[in-house]
Short mmCIF file of C-alpha atoms in Angstrom, two decimals:
data_model
loop_
_atom_site.label_atom_id
_atom_site.label_comp_id
_atom_site.label_asym_id
_atom_site.label_seq_id
_atom_site.Cartn_x
_atom_site.Cartn_y
_atom_site.Cartn_z
CA MET A 207 -116.72 217.95 -28.62
CA PRO A 208 -118.21 220.69 -30.87
CA GLN A 209 -116.82 220.99 -34.38
CA ILE A 210 -117.33 223.29 -37.32
CA SER A 211 -117.75 221.66 -40.73
CA THR A 212 -118.52 222.81 -44.22
CA LYS A 213 -121.61 221.64 -46.05
CA THR A 214 -119.43 219.40 -48.23
CA GLN A 215 -117.77 217.78 -45.21
CA ILE A 216 -121.15 217.09 -43.63
CA GLN A 217 -122.49 215.58 -46.86
CA GLU A 218 -119.38 213.38 -47.17
CA ALA A 219 -119.77 212.15 -43.58
CA ILE A 220 -123.43 211.36 -44.17
CA GLY A 221 -122.47 209.47 -47.34
CA ARG A 222 -119.87 207.41 -45.45
CA PHE A 223 -122.14 206.39 -42.58
CA TYR A 224 -125.62 206.26 -44.10
CA SER A 225 -127.00 204.89 -47.33
CA GLN A 226 -128.70 207.35 -49.68
CA GLN A 227 -131.95 205.44 -49.21
CA THR A 228 -131.79 205.96 -45.43
CA VAL A 229 -131.02 209.66 -45.85
CA ASN A 230 -133.93 210.07 -48.29
CA LYS A 231 -136.28 208.25 -45.91
CA VAL A 232 -135.28 210.47 -42.98
CA MET A 233 -135.60 213.62 -45.09
CA ASN A 234 -139.09 212.58 -46.25
CA GLU A 235 -140.12 211.87 -42.67
CA LEU A 236 -138.85 215.29 -41.60
CA ASP A 237 -140.77 216.94 -44.43
CA ASP A 238 -143.95 215.10 -43.41
CA GLU A 239 -143.50 216.08 -39.77
CA ALA A 240 -142.87 219.71 -40.71
CA ALA A 241 -146.00 219.81 -42.89
CA ALA A 242 -148.12 218.27 -40.11
CA ALA A 243 -146.71 220.71 -37.56
CA ALA A 244 -147.37 223.67 -39.86
CA GLN A 245 -150.97 222.56 -40.36
CA GLN A 246 -151.46 222.11 -36.61
CA ASN A 247 -149.97 225.56 -35.97
CA GLN A 248 -152.43 227.15 -38.41
CA VAL A 249 -155.37 225.63 -36.53
CA VAL A 250 -153.98 226.73 -33.16
CA ASP A 251 -153.13 230.20 -34.52
CA GLN A 252 -156.67 230.69 -35.85
CA GLN A 253 -158.15 229.66 -32.51
CA SER A 254 -155.76 232.01 -30.70
CA VAL A 255 -156.66 234.92 -32.98
CA GLU A 256 -160.37 234.35 -32.38
CA ARG A 257 -159.87 234.10 -28.62
CA ILE A 258 -157.73 237.25 -28.52
CA ASP A 259 -160.09 239.25 -30.73
CA ASN A 260 -162.97 238.41 -28.41
CA ALA A 261 -161.16 239.38 -25.19
CA PRO A 262 -162.88 242.29 -23.40
CA ILE A 263 -159.73 244.43 -23.18
CA VAL A 264 -159.09 244.01 -26.91
CA ARG A 265 -162.66 245.03 -27.72
CA LEU A 266 -162.31 248.08 -25.44
CA VAL A 267 -159.04 249.23 -27.02
CA ASN A 268 -160.36 248.60 -30.53
CA THR A 269 -163.43 250.71 -29.74
CA MET A 270 -161.24 253.52 -28.37
CA VAL A 271 -158.99 253.53 -31.44
CA GLU A 272 -161.92 253.35 -33.87
CA THR A 273 -163.70 256.21 -32.09
CA ALA A 274 -160.53 258.31 -32.10
CA PHE A 275 -160.12 257.65 -35.81
CA HIS A 276 -163.70 258.64 -36.60
CA ILE A 277 -163.44 261.93 -34.70
CA ASN A 278 -159.99 262.65 -36.21
CA ALA A 279 -158.23 262.62 -32.84
CA SER A 280 -154.49 263.12 -33.00
CA ASP A 281 -153.80 261.51 -29.60
CA ILE A 282 -155.29 258.98 -27.24
CA HIS A 283 -154.51 259.51 -23.57
CA ILE A 284 -155.22 256.94 -20.88
CA GLU A 285 -154.75 257.93 -17.25
CA PRO A 286 -154.54 255.30 -14.52
CA PHE A 287 -156.46 255.99 -11.32
#
């Protein structure tokens, strides 16, 4: 059954059912897991950025935008066939 509790009520319940040492251990484990996940995400994100930047369509669009910028174009129009 869902319930709504205040921060104080949650902390009191944790204090009743778990020792402070157990809570600290769990919190440290969560911090370690979060740090490891963040580091893994950075590696994956860098690989994704490199893969996306090298995609042919991205290179084509980048070239179009850069060319338009250099010739001071105000619009870029693309017409499907």
